[in-house]
Coordinates of C-alpha atoms and ligand atoms in Angstrom, one line a residue:
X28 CA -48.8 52.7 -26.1
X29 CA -47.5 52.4 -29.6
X30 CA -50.1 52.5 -32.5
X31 CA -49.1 50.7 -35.8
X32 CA -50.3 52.2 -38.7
X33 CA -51.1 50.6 -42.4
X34 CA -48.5 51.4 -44.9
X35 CA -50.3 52.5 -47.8
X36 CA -49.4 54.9 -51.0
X37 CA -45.8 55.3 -49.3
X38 CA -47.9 56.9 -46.3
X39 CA -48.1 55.8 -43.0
X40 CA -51.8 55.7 -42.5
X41 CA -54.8 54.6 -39.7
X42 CA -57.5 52.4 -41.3
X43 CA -60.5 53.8 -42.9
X44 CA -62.2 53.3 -39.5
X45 CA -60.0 54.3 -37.0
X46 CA -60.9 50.9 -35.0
X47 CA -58.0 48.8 -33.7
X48 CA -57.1 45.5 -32.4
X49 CA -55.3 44.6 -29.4
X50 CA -51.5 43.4 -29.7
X51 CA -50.3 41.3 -26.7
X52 CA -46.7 40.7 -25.3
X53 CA -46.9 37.1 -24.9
X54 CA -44.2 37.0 -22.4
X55 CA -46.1 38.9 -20.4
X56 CA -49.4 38.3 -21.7
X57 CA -49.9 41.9 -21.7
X58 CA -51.5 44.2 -24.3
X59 CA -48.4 46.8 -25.2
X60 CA -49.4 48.0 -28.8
X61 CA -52.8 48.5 -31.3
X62 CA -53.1 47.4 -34.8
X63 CA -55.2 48.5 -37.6
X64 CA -58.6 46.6 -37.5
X65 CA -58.2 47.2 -41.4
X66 CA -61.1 46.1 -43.4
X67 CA -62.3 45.8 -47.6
X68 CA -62.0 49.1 -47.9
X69 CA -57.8 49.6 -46.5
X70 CA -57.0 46.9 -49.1
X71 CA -59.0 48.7 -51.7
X72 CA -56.9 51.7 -51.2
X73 CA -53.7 50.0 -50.9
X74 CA -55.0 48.3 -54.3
X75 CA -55.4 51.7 -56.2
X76 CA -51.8 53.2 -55.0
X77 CA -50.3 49.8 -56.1
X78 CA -52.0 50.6 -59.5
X79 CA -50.5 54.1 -59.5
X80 CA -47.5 52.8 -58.8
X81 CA -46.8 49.8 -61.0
X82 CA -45.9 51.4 -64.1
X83 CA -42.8 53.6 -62.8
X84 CA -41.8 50.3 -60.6
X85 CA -42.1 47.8 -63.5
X86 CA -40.1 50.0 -66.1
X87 CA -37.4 51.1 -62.8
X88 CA -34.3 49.0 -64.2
X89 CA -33.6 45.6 -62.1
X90 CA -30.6 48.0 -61.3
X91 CA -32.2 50.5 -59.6
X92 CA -34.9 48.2 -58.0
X93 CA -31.9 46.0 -56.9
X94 CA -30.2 48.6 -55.6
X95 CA -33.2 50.1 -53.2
X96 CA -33.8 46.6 -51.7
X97 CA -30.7 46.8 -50.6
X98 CA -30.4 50.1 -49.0
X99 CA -33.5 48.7 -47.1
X100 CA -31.4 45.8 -45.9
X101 CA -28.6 48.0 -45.0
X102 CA -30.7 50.0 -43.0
X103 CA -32.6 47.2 -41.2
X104 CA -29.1 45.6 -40.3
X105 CA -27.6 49.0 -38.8
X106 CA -31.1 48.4 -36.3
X107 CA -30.2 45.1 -36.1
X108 CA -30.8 45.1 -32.1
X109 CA -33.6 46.9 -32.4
X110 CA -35.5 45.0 -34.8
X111 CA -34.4 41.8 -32.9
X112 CA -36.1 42.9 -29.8
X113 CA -39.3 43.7 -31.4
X114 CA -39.9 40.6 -32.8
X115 CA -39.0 39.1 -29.5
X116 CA -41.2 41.2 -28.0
X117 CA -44.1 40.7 -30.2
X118 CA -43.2 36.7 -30.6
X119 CA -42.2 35.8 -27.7
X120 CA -39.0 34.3 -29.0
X121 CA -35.6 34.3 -27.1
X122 CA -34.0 37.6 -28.2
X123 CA -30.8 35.7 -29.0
X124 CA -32.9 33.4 -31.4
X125 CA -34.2 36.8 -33.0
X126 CA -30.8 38.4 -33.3
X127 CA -29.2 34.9 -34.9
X128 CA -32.2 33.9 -37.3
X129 CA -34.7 35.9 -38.0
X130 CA -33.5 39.5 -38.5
X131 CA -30.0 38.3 -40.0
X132 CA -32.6 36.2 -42.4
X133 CA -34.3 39.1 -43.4
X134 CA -31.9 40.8 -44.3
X135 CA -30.5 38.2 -46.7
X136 CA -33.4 37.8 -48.1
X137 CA -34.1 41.2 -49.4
X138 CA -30.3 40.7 -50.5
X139 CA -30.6 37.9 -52.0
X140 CA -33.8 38.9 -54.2
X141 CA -32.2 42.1 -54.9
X142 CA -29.3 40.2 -56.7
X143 CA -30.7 37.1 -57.8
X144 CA -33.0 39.1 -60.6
X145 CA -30.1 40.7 -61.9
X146 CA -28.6 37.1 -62.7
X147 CA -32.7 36.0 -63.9
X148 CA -32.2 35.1 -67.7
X149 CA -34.7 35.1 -70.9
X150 CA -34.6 31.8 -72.7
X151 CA -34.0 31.3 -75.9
X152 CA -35.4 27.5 -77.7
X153 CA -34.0 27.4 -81.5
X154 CA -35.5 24.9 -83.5
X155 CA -33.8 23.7 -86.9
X156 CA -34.7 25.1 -89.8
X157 CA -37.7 26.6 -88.8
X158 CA -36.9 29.3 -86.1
X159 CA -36.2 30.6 -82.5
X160 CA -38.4 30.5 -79.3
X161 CA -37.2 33.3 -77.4
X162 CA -39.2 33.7 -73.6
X163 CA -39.5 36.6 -71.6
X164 CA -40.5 36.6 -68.1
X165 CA -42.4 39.9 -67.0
X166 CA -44.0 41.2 -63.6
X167 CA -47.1 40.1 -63.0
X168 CA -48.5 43.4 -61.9
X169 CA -50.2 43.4 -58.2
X170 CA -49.5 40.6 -55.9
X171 CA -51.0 39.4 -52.1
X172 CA -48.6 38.5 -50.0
X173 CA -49.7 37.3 -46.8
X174 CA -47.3 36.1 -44.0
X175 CA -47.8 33.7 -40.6
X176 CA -46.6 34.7 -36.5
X177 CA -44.1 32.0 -36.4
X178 CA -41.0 34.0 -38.2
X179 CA -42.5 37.1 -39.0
X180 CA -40.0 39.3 -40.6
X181 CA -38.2 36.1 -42.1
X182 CA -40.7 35.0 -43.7
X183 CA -42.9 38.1 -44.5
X184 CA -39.5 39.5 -46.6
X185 CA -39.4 36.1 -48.2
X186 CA -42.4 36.6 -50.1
X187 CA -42.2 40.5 -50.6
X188 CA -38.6 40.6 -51.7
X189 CA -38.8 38.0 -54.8
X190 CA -42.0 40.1 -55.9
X191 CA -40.6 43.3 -55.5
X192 CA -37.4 42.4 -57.3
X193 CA -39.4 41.3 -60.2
X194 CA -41.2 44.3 -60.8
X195 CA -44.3 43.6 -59.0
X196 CA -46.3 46.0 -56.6
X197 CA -47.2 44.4 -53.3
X198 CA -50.4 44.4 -51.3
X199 CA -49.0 42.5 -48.0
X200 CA -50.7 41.5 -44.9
X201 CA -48.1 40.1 -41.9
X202 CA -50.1 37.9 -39.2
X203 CA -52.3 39.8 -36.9
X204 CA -50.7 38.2 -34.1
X205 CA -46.7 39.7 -35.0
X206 CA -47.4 43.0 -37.0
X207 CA -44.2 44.6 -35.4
X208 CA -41.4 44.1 -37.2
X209 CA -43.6 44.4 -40.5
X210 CA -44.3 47.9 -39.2
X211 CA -41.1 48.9 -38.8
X212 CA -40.3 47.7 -42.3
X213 CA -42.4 50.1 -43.8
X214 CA -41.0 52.9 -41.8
X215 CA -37.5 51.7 -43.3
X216 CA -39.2 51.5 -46.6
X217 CA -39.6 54.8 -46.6
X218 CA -36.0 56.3 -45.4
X219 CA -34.8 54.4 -47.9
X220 CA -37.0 55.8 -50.7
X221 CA -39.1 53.0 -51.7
X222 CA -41.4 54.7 -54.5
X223 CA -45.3 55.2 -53.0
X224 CA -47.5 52.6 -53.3
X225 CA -44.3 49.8 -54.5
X226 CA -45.1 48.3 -51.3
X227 CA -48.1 48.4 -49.3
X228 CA -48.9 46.3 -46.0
X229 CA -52.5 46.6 -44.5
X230 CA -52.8 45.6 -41.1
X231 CA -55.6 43.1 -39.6
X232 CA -57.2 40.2 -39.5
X233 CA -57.2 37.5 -41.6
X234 CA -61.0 36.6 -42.3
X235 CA -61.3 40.2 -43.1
X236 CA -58.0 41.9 -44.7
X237 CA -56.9 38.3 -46.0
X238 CA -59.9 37.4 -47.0
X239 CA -60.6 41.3 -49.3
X240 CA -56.8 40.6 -51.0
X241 CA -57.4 37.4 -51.9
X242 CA -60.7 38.4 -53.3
X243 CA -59.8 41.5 -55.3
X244 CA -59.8 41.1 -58.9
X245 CA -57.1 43.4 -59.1
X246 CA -54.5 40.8 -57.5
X247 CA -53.1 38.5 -59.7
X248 CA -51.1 35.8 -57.7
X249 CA -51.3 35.1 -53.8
X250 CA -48.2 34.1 -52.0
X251 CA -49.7 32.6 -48.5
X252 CA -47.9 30.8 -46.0
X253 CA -49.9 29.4 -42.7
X254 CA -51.9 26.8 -42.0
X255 CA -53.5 24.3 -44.5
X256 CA -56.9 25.0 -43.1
X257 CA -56.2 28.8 -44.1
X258 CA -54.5 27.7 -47.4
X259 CA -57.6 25.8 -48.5
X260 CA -60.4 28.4 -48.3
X261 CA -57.6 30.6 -50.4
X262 CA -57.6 28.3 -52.9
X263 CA -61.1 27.7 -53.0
X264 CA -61.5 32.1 -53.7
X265 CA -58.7 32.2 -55.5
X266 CA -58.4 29.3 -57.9
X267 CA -62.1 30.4 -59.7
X268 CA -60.6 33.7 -60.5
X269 CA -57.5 32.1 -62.3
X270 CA -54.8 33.9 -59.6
X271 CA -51.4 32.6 -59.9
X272 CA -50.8 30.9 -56.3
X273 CA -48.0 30.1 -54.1
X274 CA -49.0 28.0 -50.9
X275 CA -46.5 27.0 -48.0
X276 CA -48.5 25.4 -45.4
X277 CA -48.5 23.2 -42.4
X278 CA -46.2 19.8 -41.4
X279 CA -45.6 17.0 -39.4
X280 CA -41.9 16.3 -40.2
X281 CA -40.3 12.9 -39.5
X282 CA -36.7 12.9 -38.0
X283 CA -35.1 9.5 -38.7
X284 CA -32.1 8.5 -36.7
X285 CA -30.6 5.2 -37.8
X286 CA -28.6 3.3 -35.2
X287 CA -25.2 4.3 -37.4
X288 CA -26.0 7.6 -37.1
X289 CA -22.9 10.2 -35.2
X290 CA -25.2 10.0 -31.6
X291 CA -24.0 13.2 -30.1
X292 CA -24.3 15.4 -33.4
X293 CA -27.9 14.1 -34.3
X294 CA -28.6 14.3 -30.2
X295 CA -27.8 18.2 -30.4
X296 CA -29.6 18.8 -33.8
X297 CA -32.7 17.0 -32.1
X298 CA -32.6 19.4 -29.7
X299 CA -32.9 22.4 -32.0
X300 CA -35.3 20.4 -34.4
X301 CA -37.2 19.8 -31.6
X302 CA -38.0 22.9 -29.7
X303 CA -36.2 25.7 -31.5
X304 CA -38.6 29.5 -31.2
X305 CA -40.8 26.8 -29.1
X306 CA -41.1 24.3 -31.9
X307 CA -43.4 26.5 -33.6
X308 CA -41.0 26.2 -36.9
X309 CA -43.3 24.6 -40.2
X310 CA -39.6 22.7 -40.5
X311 CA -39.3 21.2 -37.1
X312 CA -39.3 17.8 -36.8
X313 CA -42.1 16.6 -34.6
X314 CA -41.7 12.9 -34.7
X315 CA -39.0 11.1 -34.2
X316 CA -38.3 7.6 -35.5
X317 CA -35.2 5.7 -33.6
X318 CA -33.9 2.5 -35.0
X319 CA -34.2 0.0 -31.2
X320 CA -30.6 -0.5 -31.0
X321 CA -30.2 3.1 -29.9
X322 CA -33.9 3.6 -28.4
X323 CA -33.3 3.7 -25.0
X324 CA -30.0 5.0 -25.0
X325 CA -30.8 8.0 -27.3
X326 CA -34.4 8.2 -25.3
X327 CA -32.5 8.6 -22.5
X328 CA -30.1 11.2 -23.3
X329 CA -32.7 13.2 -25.1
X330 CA -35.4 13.4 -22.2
X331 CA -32.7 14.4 -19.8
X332 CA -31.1 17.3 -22.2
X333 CA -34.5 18.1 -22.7
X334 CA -35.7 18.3 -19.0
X335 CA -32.3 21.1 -18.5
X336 CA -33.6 23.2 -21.4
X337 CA -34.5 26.2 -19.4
X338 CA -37.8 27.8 -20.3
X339 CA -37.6 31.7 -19.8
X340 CA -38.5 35.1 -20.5
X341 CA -37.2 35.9 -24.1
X342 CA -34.6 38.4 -23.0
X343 CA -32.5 35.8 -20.6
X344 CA -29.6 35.0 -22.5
X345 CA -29.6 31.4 -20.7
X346 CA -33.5 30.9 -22.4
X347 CA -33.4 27.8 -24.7
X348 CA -37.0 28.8 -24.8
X349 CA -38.7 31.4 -24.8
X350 CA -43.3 32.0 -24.7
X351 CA -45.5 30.5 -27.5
X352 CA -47.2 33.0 -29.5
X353 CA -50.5 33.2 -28.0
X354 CA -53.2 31.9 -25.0
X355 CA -55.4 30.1 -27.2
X356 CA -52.3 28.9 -29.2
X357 CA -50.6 27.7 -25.8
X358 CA -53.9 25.7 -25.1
X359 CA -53.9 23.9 -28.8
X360 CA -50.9 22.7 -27.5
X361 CA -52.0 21.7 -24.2
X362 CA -55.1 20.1 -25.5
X363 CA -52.8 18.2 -27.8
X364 CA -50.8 16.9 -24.7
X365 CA -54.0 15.9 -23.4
X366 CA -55.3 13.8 -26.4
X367 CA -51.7 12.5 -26.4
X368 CA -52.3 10.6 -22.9
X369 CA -55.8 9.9 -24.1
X370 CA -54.6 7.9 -26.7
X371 CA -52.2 6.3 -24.4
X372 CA -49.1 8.3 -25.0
X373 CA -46.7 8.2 -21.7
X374 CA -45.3 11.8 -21.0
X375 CA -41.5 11.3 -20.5
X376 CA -40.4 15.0 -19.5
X377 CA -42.8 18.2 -19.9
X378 CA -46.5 18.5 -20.9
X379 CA -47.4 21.6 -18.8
X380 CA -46.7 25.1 -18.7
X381 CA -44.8 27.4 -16.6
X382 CA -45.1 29.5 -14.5
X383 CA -42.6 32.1 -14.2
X384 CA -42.0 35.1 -11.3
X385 CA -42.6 38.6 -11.5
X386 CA -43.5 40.9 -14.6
X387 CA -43.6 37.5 -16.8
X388 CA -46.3 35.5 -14.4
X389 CA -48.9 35.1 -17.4
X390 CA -47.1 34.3 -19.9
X391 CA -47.4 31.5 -21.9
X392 CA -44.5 29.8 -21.4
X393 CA -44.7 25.3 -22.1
X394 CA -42.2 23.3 -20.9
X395 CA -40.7 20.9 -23.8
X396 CA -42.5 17.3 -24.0
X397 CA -41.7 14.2 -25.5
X398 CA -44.3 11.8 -25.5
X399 CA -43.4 7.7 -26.5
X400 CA -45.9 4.8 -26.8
X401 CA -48.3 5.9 -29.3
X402 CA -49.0 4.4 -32.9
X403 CA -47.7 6.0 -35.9
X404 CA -51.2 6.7 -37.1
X405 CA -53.1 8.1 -34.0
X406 CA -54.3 11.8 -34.4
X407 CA -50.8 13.4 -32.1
X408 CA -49.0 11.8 -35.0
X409 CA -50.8 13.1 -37.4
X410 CA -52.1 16.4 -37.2
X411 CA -49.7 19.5 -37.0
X412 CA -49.1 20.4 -33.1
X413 CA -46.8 23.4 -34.2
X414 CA -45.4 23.9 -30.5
X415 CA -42.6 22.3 -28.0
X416 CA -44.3 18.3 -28.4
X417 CA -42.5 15.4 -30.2
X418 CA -43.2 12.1 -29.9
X419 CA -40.9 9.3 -30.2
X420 CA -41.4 5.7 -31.6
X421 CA -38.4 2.8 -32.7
X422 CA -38.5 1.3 -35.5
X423 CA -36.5 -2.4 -37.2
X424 CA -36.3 -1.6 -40.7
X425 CA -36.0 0.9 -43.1
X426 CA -39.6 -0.3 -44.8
X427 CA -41.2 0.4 -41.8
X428 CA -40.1 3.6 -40.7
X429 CA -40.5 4.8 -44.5
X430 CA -43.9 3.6 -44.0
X431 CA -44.7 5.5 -40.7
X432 CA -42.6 8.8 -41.9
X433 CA -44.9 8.9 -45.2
X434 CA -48.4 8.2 -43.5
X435 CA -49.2 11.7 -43.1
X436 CA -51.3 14.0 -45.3
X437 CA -48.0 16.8 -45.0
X438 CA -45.2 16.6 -46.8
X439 CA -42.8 19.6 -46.2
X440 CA -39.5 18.6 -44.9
X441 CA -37.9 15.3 -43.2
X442 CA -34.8 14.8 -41.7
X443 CA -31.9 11.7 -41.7
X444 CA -29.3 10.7 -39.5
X445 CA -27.3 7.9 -41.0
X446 CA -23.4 7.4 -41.7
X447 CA -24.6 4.9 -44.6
X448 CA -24.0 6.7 -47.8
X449 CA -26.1 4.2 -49.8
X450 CA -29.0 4.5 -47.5
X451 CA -29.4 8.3 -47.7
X452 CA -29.6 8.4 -51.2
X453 CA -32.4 5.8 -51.1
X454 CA -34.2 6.6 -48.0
X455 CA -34.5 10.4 -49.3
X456 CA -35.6 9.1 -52.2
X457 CA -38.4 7.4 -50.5
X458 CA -39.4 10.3 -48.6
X459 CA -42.5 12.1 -49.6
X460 CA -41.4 15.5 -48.5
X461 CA -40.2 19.1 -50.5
X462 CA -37.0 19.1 -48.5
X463 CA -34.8 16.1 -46.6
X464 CA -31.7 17.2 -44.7
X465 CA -29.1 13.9 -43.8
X466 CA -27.1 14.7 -40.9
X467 CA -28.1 17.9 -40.6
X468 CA -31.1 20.2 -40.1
X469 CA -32.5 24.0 -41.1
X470 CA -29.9 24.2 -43.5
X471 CA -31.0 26.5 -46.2
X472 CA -29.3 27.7 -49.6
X473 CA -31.6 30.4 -50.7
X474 CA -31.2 29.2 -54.3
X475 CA -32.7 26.2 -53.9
X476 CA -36.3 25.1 -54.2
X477 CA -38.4 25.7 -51.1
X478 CA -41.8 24.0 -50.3
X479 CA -43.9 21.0 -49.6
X480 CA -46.0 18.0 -51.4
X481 CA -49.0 16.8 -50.6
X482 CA -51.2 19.2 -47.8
X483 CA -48.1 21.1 -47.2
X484 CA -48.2 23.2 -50.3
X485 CA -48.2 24.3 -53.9
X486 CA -45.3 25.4 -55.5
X487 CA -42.0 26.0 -54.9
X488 CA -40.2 29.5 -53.0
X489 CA -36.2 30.3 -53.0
X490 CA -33.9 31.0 -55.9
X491 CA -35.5 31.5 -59.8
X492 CA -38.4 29.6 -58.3
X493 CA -39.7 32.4 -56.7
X494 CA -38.8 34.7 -59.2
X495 CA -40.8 32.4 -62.1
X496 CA -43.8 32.5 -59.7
X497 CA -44.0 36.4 -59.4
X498 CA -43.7 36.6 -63.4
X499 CA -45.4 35.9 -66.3
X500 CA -43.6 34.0 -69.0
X501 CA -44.1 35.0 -72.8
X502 CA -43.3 33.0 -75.6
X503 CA -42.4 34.4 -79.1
X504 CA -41.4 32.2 -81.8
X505 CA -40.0 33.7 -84.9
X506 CA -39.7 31.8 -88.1
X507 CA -36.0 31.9 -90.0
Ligands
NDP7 P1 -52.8 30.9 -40.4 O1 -53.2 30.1 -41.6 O2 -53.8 31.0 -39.3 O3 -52.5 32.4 -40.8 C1 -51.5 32.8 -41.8 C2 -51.9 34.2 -42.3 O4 -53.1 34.1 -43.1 C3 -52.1 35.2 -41.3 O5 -51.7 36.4 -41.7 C4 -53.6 35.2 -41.1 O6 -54.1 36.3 -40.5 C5 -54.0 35.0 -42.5 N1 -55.4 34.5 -42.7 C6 -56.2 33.8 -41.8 N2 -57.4 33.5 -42.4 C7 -57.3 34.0 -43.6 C8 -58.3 34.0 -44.7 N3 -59.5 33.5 -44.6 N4 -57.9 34.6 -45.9 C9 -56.7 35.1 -46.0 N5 -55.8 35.2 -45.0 C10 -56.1 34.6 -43.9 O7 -51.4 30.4 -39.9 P2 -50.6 30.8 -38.6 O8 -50.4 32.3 -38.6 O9 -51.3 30.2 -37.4 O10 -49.2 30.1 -38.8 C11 -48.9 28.8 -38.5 C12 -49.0 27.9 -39.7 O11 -48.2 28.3 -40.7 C13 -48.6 26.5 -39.3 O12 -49.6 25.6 -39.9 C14 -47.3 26.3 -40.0 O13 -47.0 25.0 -40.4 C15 -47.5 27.2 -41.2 N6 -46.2 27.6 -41.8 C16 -45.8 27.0 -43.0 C17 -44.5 27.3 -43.5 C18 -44.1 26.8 -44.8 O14 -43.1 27.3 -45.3 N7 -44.7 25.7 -45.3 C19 -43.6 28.2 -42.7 C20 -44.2 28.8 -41.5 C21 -45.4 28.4 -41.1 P3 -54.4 36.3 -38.9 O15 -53.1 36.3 -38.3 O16 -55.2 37.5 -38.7 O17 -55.2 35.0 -38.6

């Protein structure tokens, strides 16, 4: 059985307590690999080699940084397979999905960052007669980054690459439930000759290993992405001690498909906004709005595209879907199913698991749901589900489904289908959400600003964003 080690000090390492934690294969709901049960005293060491560390890393030219960062996405790309089966593996995600997004998306990411600062400007404010503002922007020293299950390599390089790039020395904890592919990382980190203690990812839980690098005094920002839940008790630790922080949390994203909408394109995106890596995306949209001209007809199609989308084990190249992360995550989702009907929801396709043959009989594998006949503002449409359910309600006007899209306490991302120019410029003005795609869906420019309002978040990731959170800026105004 593989044994996952911390990465601390450039050393691959056990914790200080040699315990571990069990890692399960959720398409087979099968322990296949140990994880550091890391505790205080892991993150205190990975805390003192990042100290070492952060004067040769912060004075390394963007150059040389740049260029290391990319020799690690070179090599991760040459084990492109590899790495996408792991985090299939771990996940339970289609392989396919794994080989398309997520790996390909790490990659770019650590590209992208690794670039991006060499392109990172000072500014320069002149003010007649009196002077100039110049403003530089340096590392911050050692950051948290801590990552969720849901895309764990994506999103784990999404934090580490922007604070690397800038100079920073990480202290990084991937989700408990997906450490793979963050393991393997470090073991790339070090082929490629990352210098010790640049980078160090302590394995473990999240009330313990979360908890100690959110805590340390040492480390000055926290990038977290997870649930708001999670996201609040951070910011209740980390906001006394002044730390910089960077929150991407949960959502409840509207879909809204006007009756002049192109049927079959916003049909297919449904489908992958929907239920794409099981719906467990923070972007997906998980209620749908239809304008009642097209209700039933679009109702129609959708329940019986949906009903065909064959649930398997993640390494059938025919699986539209693969297992949800966990047990007790596949029975959130069931429970939600559950209050669904309570609160007299009608179950048009889906709502239980299955069951499949062989080596993958206990896994947890849901079959997609949509759910109609529920008010906007009942608790299925309102709290994050973060699995295979949408629900679906009509709408007459624009008012109203502006109304019903912004009732929630999220705000991350919303999505439009309308051939009306006019009215996706206003209705995405109205839209209390970070991100709105029209006609379109999990498009993403990596320059651009990345992140919710309201519960969903604080701040902004992507592009210079990023890069301004991991630094600190510096005015100096010199008189003429
Ligand atoms: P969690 O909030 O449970 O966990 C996220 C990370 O935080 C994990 O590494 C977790 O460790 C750790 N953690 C848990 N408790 C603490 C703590 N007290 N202190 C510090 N760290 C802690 O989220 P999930 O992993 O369940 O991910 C799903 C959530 O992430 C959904 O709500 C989803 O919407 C959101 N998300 C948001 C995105 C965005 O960009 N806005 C993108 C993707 C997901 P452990 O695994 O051990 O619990």
């Amino acid at each position: 059985m593989k044994i996952i080690k911390n990465y601390i000090g450039g050393q691959l390492i056990s914790p200080v307590l040699d315990e571990y934690l069990d890692n399960v294969d959720p398409s087979r709901g099968i322990v296949y690999s140990k994880i550091p049960d890391s505790t205080t005293d892991d993150v205190e060491k990975a805390v003192q080699a990042a100290e070492k560390a952060y004067e040769g890393w912060s004075n390394t030219p963007k150059e040389a940084r740049g260029a290391i960062m990319i020799k690690i996405a070179d090599i991760i790309e040459s084990r492109m397979n590899e790495f996408a089966a792991a985090e299939s593996l771990d996940n339970g995600k289609p392989v396919k999905l794994a080989m398309q997004v997520d790996i390909p998306r790490a990659v770019s990411n650590l590209k992208f960052f690794a670039t991006a600062i060499q392109h990172f400007a000072s500014e320069s404010h002149y003010m007649e007669g009196l002077g100039v503002n110049y403003t530089t922007r340096k590392p911050i020293g050692i950051v948290g980054c801590i990552s969720p299950w849901n895309l764990p390599l994506y999103l784990f390089t999404w934090k580490i690459a922007p604070a690397l790039a800038a100079g920073n020395c990480v202290v990084a904890k991937p989700s408990e439930v997906t450490p793979m592919t963050a393991f393997m990382l470090s073991e790339v980190c070090k082929e490629a000759g990352l210098p010790e203690g640049v980078l160090n990812i302590v394995h473990g839980l999240g009330h313990k290993v979360g908890d100690a690098i959110t805590k340390h005094p040492k480390i000055k920002a926290i990038s977290f992405t997870g649930g708001t839940a999670t996201g609040k008790t951070i910011a209740t630790i980390a906001a006394p001690m002044f730390k910089k922080l960077s929150l991407e949390l949960g959502g409840k994203n509207p879909n809204i498909i006007f009756a002049d909408c192109d049927f079959e394109d916003a049909l297919s995106t449904t489908m992958r906004s929907s239920f794409a890596n099981q719906g467990q995306i923070c972007l997906c949209g998980s209620r749908i709005f239809i304008e009642r001209p097209i209700y039933e007809k679009f109702k129609a199609a959708f329940v019986a595209k949906t009903a065909e989308s064959k649930v398997s084990y993640p390494s059938d190249p025919e699986a539209k879907l693969g297992a949800v992360v966990s047990k007790p995550h596949m029975e959130k989702v069931l429970s939600y199913i559950e209050l669904a009907k309570e609160e007299g929801g009608t179950v048009l396709t889906g709502g239980e698991q299955v069951k499949l043959e062989g080596e993958y009989a206990n896994g947890y594998y849901l079959r997609p749901t949509i759910i109609e006949g529920l008010t906007f503002d009942c608790r299925t449409n309102q709290e994050e589900i973060f699995g295979p359910v949408v629900t679906i309600t009509p709408f007459d006007t624009e008012e109203e489904v502006l109304m019903m899209a912004n009732s929630t306490e999220y705000g991350l991302a919303s999505t439009v289908w309308t051939s009306n120019l006019k009215r996706a410029h206003r209705v995405a003005d109205h839209l209390h959400t970070g991100i709105v795609w029209v006609n379109a869906w999990l498009v993403r420019d990596l320059r651009t600003p990345f992140g919710g309002m309201k519960s969903s978040g604080v701040g902004r990731e992507g592009g210079f964003e990023a890069l301004r959170f991991f630094t600190e800026a510096k005015n100096v105004f010199i008189k003429s």
